[in-house]
Amino acid sequence: MLDHNTSAYFAVLELKYWLNYYGKDWEKVWASYNAGFNYKNGLKYSRDISNKIKQIDACIIKKQEVA
């Protein structure tokens, strides 16, 4: 899609669907966003996302401590 607003809208709808389906199991939500009901195929990517979020959080915390 070339329309970023439309792309974002549908991405949020998709994430909300999986969030409703799995509850707050974000690993399965992210995996299913990328692999559908065969979420096990998306688990590695989901874990990669989780690790990147943790790295970003750690950098933000360190930056706040320095400031």
XYZ file of C-alpha atoms in Angstrom:
67
model
C 0.000 0.000 0.000
C 1.219 3.454 -0.785
C -1.112 5.209 1.640
C 0.659 5.037 5.006
C -2.440 6.037 6.968
C -4.461 3.216 5.424
C -1.614 0.758 5.974
C -1.330 1.788 9.623
C -5.102 1.565 10.080
C -5.233 -2.012 8.805
C -2.112 -2.988 10.756
C -3.775 -1.782 13.967
C -6.965 -3.690 13.103
C -4.934 -6.845 12.546
C -3.026 -6.407 15.817
C -6.268 -5.768 17.712
C -7.731 -8.961 16.252
C -4.781 -11.064 17.421
C -4.695 -9.276 20.781
C -8.354 -10.153 21.289
C -7.690 -13.732 20.168
C -4.642 -14.380 22.379
C -5.175 -11.922 25.196
C -2.000 -10.175 26.277
C 0.358 -12.854 24.968
C 2.326 -10.410 22.822
C 4.694 -13.079 21.555
C 1.763 -14.900 19.929
C 0.166 -11.620 18.821
C 3.298 -10.527 16.939
C 3.876 -14.034 15.587
C 0.304 -14.278 14.304
C 0.465 -10.803 12.802
C 3.212 -12.183 10.572
C 2.167 -15.841 10.225
C -1.595 -15.958 10.816
C -3.028 -18.911 12.713
C 0.209 -20.810 12.104
C 1.838 -18.545 14.687
C 4.554 -21.072 15.514
C 6.199 -20.189 12.196
C 6.366 -16.561 13.338
C 7.745 -17.118 16.841
C 11.395 -16.458 15.974
C 10.487 -13.109 14.447
C 8.269 -12.362 17.436
C 11.149 -13.055 19.812
C 13.428 -10.843 17.722
C 10.908 -7.998 18.083
C 10.690 -8.571 21.835
C 14.475 -8.484 22.194
C 14.721 -5.252 20.196
C 12.059 -3.627 22.367
C 13.996 -4.641 25.484
C 17.195 -3.164 24.020
C 15.434 0.103 23.199
C 13.910 0.240 26.704
C 17.348 -0.303 28.247
C 18.800 2.549 26.168
C 15.958 4.867 27.160
C 16.416 4.042 30.851
C 20.184 4.637 30.630
C 19.629 7.937 28.844
C 17.171 9.062 31.545
C 19.648 8.127 34.273
C 22.379 10.202 32.615
C 20.149 13.236 32.109
